[in-house]
Amino acid sequence: MSTRLRIAIQKSGRLHDDSLKLLKDCGIDLKNGINKLKTEADNFPLEVFFLRDDDIPEYVEDAVADIGIVGENVIYEKNRAITISEKLGFGKCRLSVAVGRNEIYTGHQSLQNKKIATTYPILVERFLKEKNISAEIHEISGSVEIAPGIGLADAIVDLVSSGSTLFMNGLREVETILHSEAVLIRHPELGAGQQHLLEKLLFRIRSVRKARHTKYILLNAPNEKLKEIIALLPGMKSPTVLPLAEAGWSSVHSVVNENDFWEIIEKLKSAGAQGILVVPIEKMIL
Ligand code: PRT
Ligand code: ZN
């Protein structure tokens, strides 16, 4: 059988859709039937396993899958012998300490001798040890946010993204233990064939991710303002400048980073740029 790369992704949940979208954006078409345990790609030697996120590090460690997509929070809690290959920029959240809205909290020393409910006992234990605090960790498997309300704990440590779950349960976020996002993990020792396929996949992932943060920009500029306008547009090498049919005017093409985007647009306008078009880029190969 020819060499294939086996990837484990979440079967359902918060990372499922973005993981599939990433593969799709990398030009990988999966055969139908994503509700099954596994599927494969039509146009890339890739087999996809659908698993619970908590099991993914173990499958990769045991070489049942070569690579996987999972949150950093799961990796650090599970402590498996796997390697992080690439941050993927989605599934962002933080693992935070929260206490009752009206509780006094003056710093981590306020946790001394308290009861903390969490689904992340290993990370919490490490945090307490680092801070030299002794507290009782109460491991529960879900709905951590109700623990203080029912008298099970004085504080909780849980994942937070918008903060609305904490707010709705009368809790207040007081300290962050870990920032997390989805990452691509790999078995530490892949065969030469799998290693080669992983490099191909990583090349595509980086191109897709770079493109997501970059826009293609086209504008018209009076020639006497070109120098000033070009100085605002770094481009990949330098901007492309083409003459317009109307004498004295040029069309300038370049790429801009999404983060600098509005700032640059304003400066371009005040420098005399007109007819500014901004379009998404699908892939970006540098
Ligand atoms: O079934 P399976 O075991 O695969 O899934 P799961 O239920 O264990 O995980 P899932 O799908 O909830 O989350 C998968 C991963 O998404 C997590 O391991 C994180 O890496 C990431 N992620 C990002 C989050 C959140 N944001 C998040 N907000 N995981 C969980 N939450 C929960 C949090 O536990 C809390 O209950 O959402 C609630 C808080 O959200 P806000 O927006 O109200 O703050
Ligand atoms: Zn899970």
Tab-separated table of C-alpha atoms and ligand atoms in Angstrom:
chain	number	residue	atom	x	y	z
A	1	MET	CA	0.000	0.000	0.000
A	2	SER	CA	1.320	3.457	-0.839
A	3	THR	CA	2.343	5.775	2.010
A	4	ARG	CA	-0.413	7.765	3.636
A	5	LEU	CA	-0.530	10.359	6.376
A	6	ARG	CA	-3.105	9.658	9.087
A	7	ILE	CA	-4.591	12.683	10.863
A	8	ALA	CA	-6.859	12.635	13.929
A	9	ILE	CA	-9.359	15.462	14.297
A	10	GLN	CA	-12.261	16.101	16.670
A	11	LYS	CA	-15.374	14.121	15.756
A	12	SER	CA	-17.731	16.867	16.892
A	13	GLY	CA	-17.302	19.957	19.028
A	14	ARG	CA	-15.620	23.303	18.887
A	15	LEU	CA	-12.580	22.283	16.814
A	16	HIS	CA	-14.370	20.044	14.296
A	17	ASP	CA	-15.550	22.605	11.724
A	18	ASP	CA	-12.356	24.686	11.715
A	19	SER	CA	-10.193	21.555	11.392
A	20	LEU	CA	-12.182	20.401	8.346
A	21	LYS	CA	-12.143	23.907	6.884
A	22	LEU	CA	-8.375	24.075	7.219
A	23	LEU	CA	-8.000	20.814	5.265
A	24	LYS	CA	-10.437	22.101	2.642
A	25	ASP	CA	-8.573	25.416	2.316
A	26	CYS	CA	-5.407	23.349	1.821
A	27	GLY	CA	-7.090	21.924	-1.273
A	28	ILE	CA	-7.799	18.548	0.330
A	29	ASP	CA	-11.172	17.037	-0.606
A	30	LEU	CA	-12.517	14.418	1.767
A	31	LYS	CA	-14.787	11.606	0.694
A	32	ASN	CA	-18.306	11.924	2.085
A	33	GLY	CA	-19.421	10.321	5.313
A	34	ILE	CA	-17.778	12.486	7.931
A	35	ASN	CA	-20.049	10.970	10.595
A	36	LYS	CA	-18.105	7.752	10.360
A	37	LEU	CA	-15.038	6.926	12.385
A	38	LYS	CA	-12.746	7.678	9.467
A	39	THR	CA	-12.594	8.881	5.910
A	40	GLU	CA	-9.914	9.618	3.337
A	41	ALA	CA	-8.985	12.330	0.872
A	42	ASP	CA	-9.584	12.042	-2.875
A	43	ASN	CA	-6.604	14.125	-3.914
A	44	PHE	CA	-3.970	13.821	-1.156
A	45	PRO	CA	-2.672	10.656	0.523
A	46	LEU	CA	-4.462	11.471	3.767
A	47	GLU	CA	-6.620	9.352	6.031
A	48	VAL	CA	-8.770	11.200	8.589
A	49	PHE	CA	-9.854	9.718	11.943
A	50	PHE	CA	-12.676	11.367	13.873
A	51	LEU	CA	-12.134	11.102	17.633
A	52	ARG	CA	-12.908	12.763	20.966
A	53	ASP	CA	-10.401	15.563	21.463
A	54	ASP	CA	-9.167	14.093	24.770
A	55	ASP	CA	-8.093	10.884	23.007
A	56	ILE	CA	-6.149	12.532	20.169
A	57	PRO	CA	-2.771	12.987	21.971
A	58	GLU	CA	-2.805	9.319	22.985
A	59	TYR	CA	-3.585	8.103	19.456
A	60	VAL	CA	-0.702	10.181	18.128
A	61	GLU	CA	1.665	9.030	20.869
A	62	ASP	CA	0.761	5.406	20.122
A	63	ALA	CA	1.289	6.022	16.371
A	64	VAL	CA	-2.279	5.002	15.526
A	65	ALA	CA	-2.404	8.443	13.893
A	66	ASP	CA	0.685	10.280	12.607
A	67	ILE	CA	-0.627	13.767	13.326
A	68	GLY	CA	-3.616	15.381	15.009
A	69	ILE	CA	-5.394	18.670	15.658
A	70	VAL	CA	-6.165	19.451	19.289
A	71	GLY	CA	-6.210	22.328	21.796
A	72	GLU	CA	-3.007	23.098	23.699
A	73	ASN	CA	-5.011	22.817	26.934
A	74	VAL	CA	-5.607	19.109	26.232
A	75	ILE	CA	-1.959	18.492	25.333
A	76	TYR	CA	-0.545	20.048	28.481
A	77	GLU	CA	-3.108	18.300	30.673
A	78	LYS	CA	-2.470	14.889	29.093
A	79	ASN	CA	1.306	15.243	29.024
A	80	ARG	CA	1.857	12.712	26.213
A	81	ALA	CA	5.073	12.124	24.255
A	82	ILE	CA	4.067	14.085	21.170
A	83	THR	CA	5.504	17.124	19.408
A	84	ILE	CA	3.728	20.371	18.544
A	85	SER	CA	4.348	21.146	14.863
A	86	GLU	CA	2.349	24.283	14.232
A	87	LYS	CA	-0.057	26.680	15.896
A	88	LEU	CA	-3.276	26.894	13.887
A	89	GLY	CA	-4.864	30.135	15.087
A	90	PHE	CA	-8.364	28.847	15.891
A	91	GLY	CA	-10.043	27.463	19.029
A	92	LYS	CA	-8.515	30.253	21.058
A	93	CYS	CA	-9.375	30.295	24.755
A	94	ARG	CA	-7.732	30.629	28.147
A	95	LEU	CA	-7.680	28.450	31.224
A	96	SER	CA	-8.588	30.772	34.059
A	97	VAL	CA	-9.298	30.904	37.751
A	98	ALA	CA	-12.740	32.276	38.603
A	99	VAL	CA	-14.365	33.087	41.924
A	100	GLY	CA	-17.797	34.328	43.015
A	101	ARG	CA	-18.589	37.828	41.790
A	102	ASN	CA	-18.448	39.258	45.305
A	103	GLU	CA	-15.548	37.177	46.610
A	104	ILE	CA	-12.453	39.076	47.656
A	105	TYR	CA	-9.461	38.069	45.524
A	106	THR	CA	-6.182	39.857	46.034
A	107	GLY	CA	-3.946	37.493	44.050
A	108	HIS	CA	-3.223	33.784	43.919
A	109	GLN	CA	-2.520	33.721	47.666
A	110	SER	CA	-6.308	34.126	48.069
A	111	LEU	CA	-6.549	30.486	46.925
A	112	GLN	CA	-4.634	29.241	49.976
A	113	ASN	CA	-6.541	26.369	51.648
A	114	LYS	CA	-9.479	26.814	49.289
A	115	LYS	CA	-11.362	24.142	47.304
A	116	ILE	CA	-10.920	24.454	43.544
A	117	ALA	CA	-13.147	22.570	41.078
A	118	THR	CA	-11.748	21.821	37.618
A	119	THR	CA	-11.523	19.366	34.748
A	120	TYR	CA	-7.794	20.241	34.485
A	121	PRO	CA	-6.296	18.823	37.725
A	122	ILE	CA	-2.768	18.447	36.358
A	123	LEU	CA	-2.512	22.025	35.086
A	124	VAL	CA	-4.069	23.370	38.272
A	125	GLU	CA	-1.700	21.354	40.434
A	126	ARG	CA	1.284	22.654	38.475
A	127	PHE	CA	0.028	26.231	38.822
A	128	LEU	CA	-0.471	25.888	42.598
A	129	LYS	CA	2.952	24.315	43.019
A	130	GLU	CA	4.626	27.093	41.046
A	131	LYS	CA	2.910	29.684	43.221
A	132	ASN	CA	3.607	27.763	46.412
A	133	ILE	CA	-0.042	27.508	47.359
A	134	SER	CA	-1.721	24.597	49.031
A	135	ALA	CA	-5.343	24.114	48.020
A	136	GLU	CA	-7.679	21.193	47.521
A	137	ILE	CA	-8.299	20.252	43.891
A	138	HIS	CA	-11.717	18.794	43.225
A	139	GLU	CA	-11.734	17.083	39.826
A	140	ILE	CA	-15.106	17.036	38.090
A	141	SER	CA	-15.931	16.014	34.542
A	142	GLY	CA	-18.170	18.881	33.376
A	143	SER	CA	-20.290	21.942	34.294
A	144	VAL	CA	-17.484	23.240	36.469
A	145	GLU	CA	-19.081	26.681	36.540
A	146	ILE	CA	-21.912	25.546	38.833
A	147	ALA	CA	-19.548	24.197	41.518
A	148	PRO	CA	-19.297	27.381	43.658
A	149	GLY	CA	-23.068	27.975	43.473
A	150	ILE	CA	-23.862	24.543	44.917
A	151	GLY	CA	-21.186	24.771	47.603
A	152	LEU	CA	-18.831	22.224	46.022
A	153	ALA	CA	-15.904	24.627	45.674
A	154	ASP	CA	-14.712	28.151	46.518
A	155	ALA	CA	-13.158	28.715	43.102
A	156	ILE	CA	-12.980	27.054	39.714
A	157	VAL	CA	-10.421	26.704	36.941
A	158	ASP	CA	-12.034	26.349	33.523
A	159	LEU	CA	-11.734	27.343	29.893
A	160	VAL	CA	-13.067	30.783	29.009
A	161	SER	CA	-13.554	32.389	25.637
A	162	SER	CA	-16.241	35.110	25.669
A	163	GLY	CA	-16.642	35.014	29.461
A	164	SER	CA	-20.434	34.766	29.256
A	165	THR	CA	-20.627	31.346	30.979
A	166	LEU	CA	-18.800	32.746	33.996
A	167	PHE	CA	-20.959	35.865	34.005
A	168	MET	CA	-24.196	33.879	33.824
A	169	ASN	CA	-23.094	31.795	36.787
A	170	GLY	CA	-22.223	34.768	38.965
A	171	LEU	CA	-18.486	34.204	38.615
A	172	ARG	CA	-15.579	36.533	37.902
A	173	GLU	CA	-12.359	35.667	36.080
A	174	VAL	CA	-9.406	36.612	38.271
A	175	GLU	CA	-6.299	34.944	36.844
A	176	THR	CA	-5.212	33.179	33.657
A	177	ILE	CA	-3.157	29.999	33.917
A	178	LEU	CA	-2.742	29.211	30.216
A	179	HIS	CA	-3.543	30.691	26.801
A	180	SER	CA	-4.552	27.996	24.346
A	181	GLU	CA	-5.307	27.521	20.667
A	182	ALA	CA	-5.616	24.562	18.303
A	183	VAL	CA	-2.280	23.113	17.225
A	184	LEU	CA	-1.078	20.429	14.857
A	185	ILE	CA	0.663	17.686	16.793
A	186	ARG	CA	2.809	14.876	15.412
A	187	HIS	CA	4.313	11.617	16.481
A	188	PRO	CA	7.965	12.413	17.371
A	189	GLU	CA	9.366	9.846	14.940
A	190	LEU	CA	7.583	9.583	11.631
A	191	GLY	CA	8.673	7.355	8.766
A	192	ALA	CA	10.377	9.119	5.842
A	193	GLY	CA	7.209	8.915	3.695
A	194	GLN	CA	4.949	10.394	6.394
A	195	GLN	CA	7.528	13.059	7.178
A	196	HIS	CA	7.554	14.103	3.524
A	197	LEU	CA	3.742	14.248	3.417
A	198	LEU	CA	3.642	16.244	6.657
A	199	GLU	CA	6.035	18.795	5.172
A	200	LYS	CA	3.780	19.107	2.122
A	201	LEU	CA	0.758	19.607	4.353
A	202	LEU	CA	2.564	22.151	6.557
A	203	PHE	CA	3.611	24.107	3.484
A	204	ARG	CA	-0.050	24.354	2.453
A	205	ILE	CA	-1.217	25.230	5.975
A	206	ARG	CA	1.319	28.065	6.231
A	207	SER	CA	0.310	29.419	2.813
A	208	VAL	CA	-3.368	29.356	3.747
A	209	ARG	CA	-2.799	30.975	7.145
A	210	LYS	CA	-0.575	33.697	5.721
A	211	ALA	CA	-3.188	34.506	3.115
A	212	ARG	CA	-5.943	34.766	5.750
A	213	HIS	CA	-4.120	37.673	7.363
A	214	THR	CA	-3.256	39.452	4.156
A	215	LYS	CA	-5.298	41.400	1.597
A	216	TYR	CA	-4.555	42.298	-1.979
A	217	ILE	CA	-4.948	46.007	-2.596
A	218	LEU	CA	-5.352	47.870	-5.904
A	219	LEU	CA	-5.600	51.640	-6.239
A	220	ASN	CA	-5.194	54.498	-8.656
A	221	ALA	CA	-2.683	57.237	-7.930
A	222	PRO	CA	-1.631	60.482	-9.570
A	223	ASN	CA	1.976	60.011	-10.727
A	224	GLU	CA	3.290	62.919	-8.686
A	225	LYS	CA	2.050	61.144	-5.514
A	226	LEU	CA	3.433	57.699	-6.408
A	227	LYS	CA	6.537	57.949	-4.268
A	228	GLU	CA	4.564	58.838	-1.143
A	229	ILE	CA	1.957	56.123	-1.799
A	230	ILE	CA	4.520	53.396	-2.524
A	231	ALA	CA	6.264	54.198	0.745
A	232	LEU	CA	3.020	53.235	2.540
A	233	LEU	CA	2.791	49.843	0.774
A	234	PRO	CA	5.564	47.388	1.529
A	235	GLY	CA	4.169	44.574	-0.667
A	236	MET	CA	5.791	41.146	-0.960
A	237	LYS	CA	8.831	42.592	-2.733
A	238	SER	CA	7.674	46.046	-3.741
A	239	PRO	CA	4.358	47.232	-5.202
A	240	THR	CA	3.525	46.689	-8.883
A	241	VAL	CA	2.960	49.980	-10.744
A	242	LEU	CA	1.165	50.003	-14.119
A	243	PRO	CA	0.273	53.068	-16.222
A	244	LEU	CA	-3.433	53.893	-16.568
A	245	ALA	CA	-4.955	54.803	-19.949
A	246	GLU	CA	-5.434	58.319	-18.575
A	247	ALA	CA	-2.136	60.202	-18.731
A	248	GLY	CA	-0.558	61.178	-15.410
A	249	TRP	CA	-2.157	58.294	-13.462
A	250	SER	CA	-0.950	54.831	-12.415
A	251	SER	CA	-2.488	51.708	-10.953
A	252	VAL	CA	-0.663	50.375	-7.880
A	253	HIS	CA	-1.026	46.756	-6.691
A	254	SER	CA	0.272	45.391	-3.406
A	255	VAL	CA	-0.532	43.302	-0.347
A	256	VAL	CA	-1.288	44.593	3.140
A	257	ASN	CA	-1.494	42.924	6.510
A	258	GLU	CA	-5.006	42.778	7.922
A	259	ASN	CA	-3.844	44.288	11.221
A	260	ASP	CA	-2.433	47.421	9.555
A	261	PHE	CA	-5.221	47.591	7.034
A	262	TRP	CA	-7.454	50.490	8.208
A	263	GLU	CA	-4.511	52.604	9.229
A	264	ILE	CA	-2.908	52.223	5.793
A	265	ILE	CA	-6.164	52.882	3.918
A	266	GLU	CA	-6.599	56.219	5.703
A	267	LYS	CA	-3.043	57.260	4.942
A	268	LEU	CA	-3.408	56.203	1.292
A	269	LYS	CA	-6.557	58.275	0.916
A	270	SER	CA	-4.996	61.352	2.382
A	271	ALA	CA	-1.969	60.836	0.122
A	272	GLY	CA	-4.283	61.074	-2.920
A	273	ALA	CA	-5.080	57.417	-3.725
A	274	GLN	CA	-8.431	56.814	-5.428
A	275	GLY	CA	-10.570	53.810	-6.409
A	276	ILE	CA	-9.080	51.627	-3.700
A	277	LEU	CA	-10.062	47.944	-4.028
A	278	VAL	CA	-9.250	45.389	-1.365
A	279	VAL	CA	-9.681	41.699	-2.162
A	280	PRO	CA	-9.072	38.487	-0.210
A	281	ILE	CA	-6.131	36.268	-1.084
A	282	GLU	CA	-6.719	32.523	-1.221
A	283	LYS	CA	-3.155	31.213	-0.903
A	284	MET	CA	0.125	33.019	-0.401
A	285	ILE	CA	3.424	31.364	-1.362
A	286	LEU	CA	6.501	33.288	-0.324
B	1	PRT	O1	-16.559	15.543	22.711
B	1	PRT	P1	-15.162	16.024	22.899
B	1	PRT	O2	-14.485	15.445	24.124
B	1	PRT	O3	-14.346	15.842	21.646
B	1	PRT	O4	-15.254	17.599	23.091
B	1	PRT	P2	-15.238	18.508	24.422
B	1	PRT	O5	-16.636	18.740	24.831
B	1	PRT	O6	-14.254	18.003	25.415
B	1	PRT	O7	-14.567	19.815	23.860
B	1	PRT	P3	-15.192	21.101	23.146
B	1	PRT	O8	-15.695	20.734	21.796
B	1	PRT	O9	-16.089	21.851	24.074
B	1	PRT	O10	-13.854	21.963	23.011
B	1	PRT	C1	-12.779	21.515	22.234
B	1	PRT	C2	-11.627	22.482	22.416
B	1	PRT	O11	-12.033	23.790	22.005
B	1	PRT	C3	-11.130	22.698	23.833
B	1	PRT	O12	-10.245	21.667	24.273
B	1	PRT	C4	-10.406	24.035	23.712
B	1	PRT	O13	-9.105	23.832	23.206
B	1	PRT	C5	-11.234	24.775	22.651
B	1	PRT	N1	-12.120	25.824	23.206
B	1	PRT	C6	-12.134	27.121	22.782
B	1	PRT	C7	-13.028	25.705	24.182
B	1	PRT	C8	-13.609	26.963	24.357
B	1	PRT	N2	-13.040	27.816	23.478
B	1	PRT	C9	-14.659	27.137	25.346
B	1	PRT	N3	-15.148	28.255	25.508
B	1	PRT	N4	-13.455	24.637	24.914
B	1	PRT	C10	-14.429	24.796	25.812
B	1	PRT	N5	-15.046	25.994	26.054
B	1	PRT	C11	-16.150	25.956	27.067
B	1	PRT	C12	-15.682	26.157	28.509
B	1	PRT	O14	-15.310	24.911	29.064
B	1	PRT	C13	-16.912	26.735	29.173
B	1	PRT	O15	-17.848	25.742	29.499
B	1	PRT	O16	-17.063	27.009	26.826
B	1	PRT	C14	-17.509	27.574	28.069
B	1	PRT	C15	-16.998	28.985	28.206
B	1	PRT	O17	-17.212	29.720	27.044
B	1	PRT	P4	-17.565	31.287	27.124
B	1	PRT	O18	-17.575	31.748	25.704
B	1	PRT	O19	-18.907	31.410	27.781
B	1	PRT	O20	-16.471	31.945	27.934
B	2	ZN	ZN	-13.150	16.419	25.321
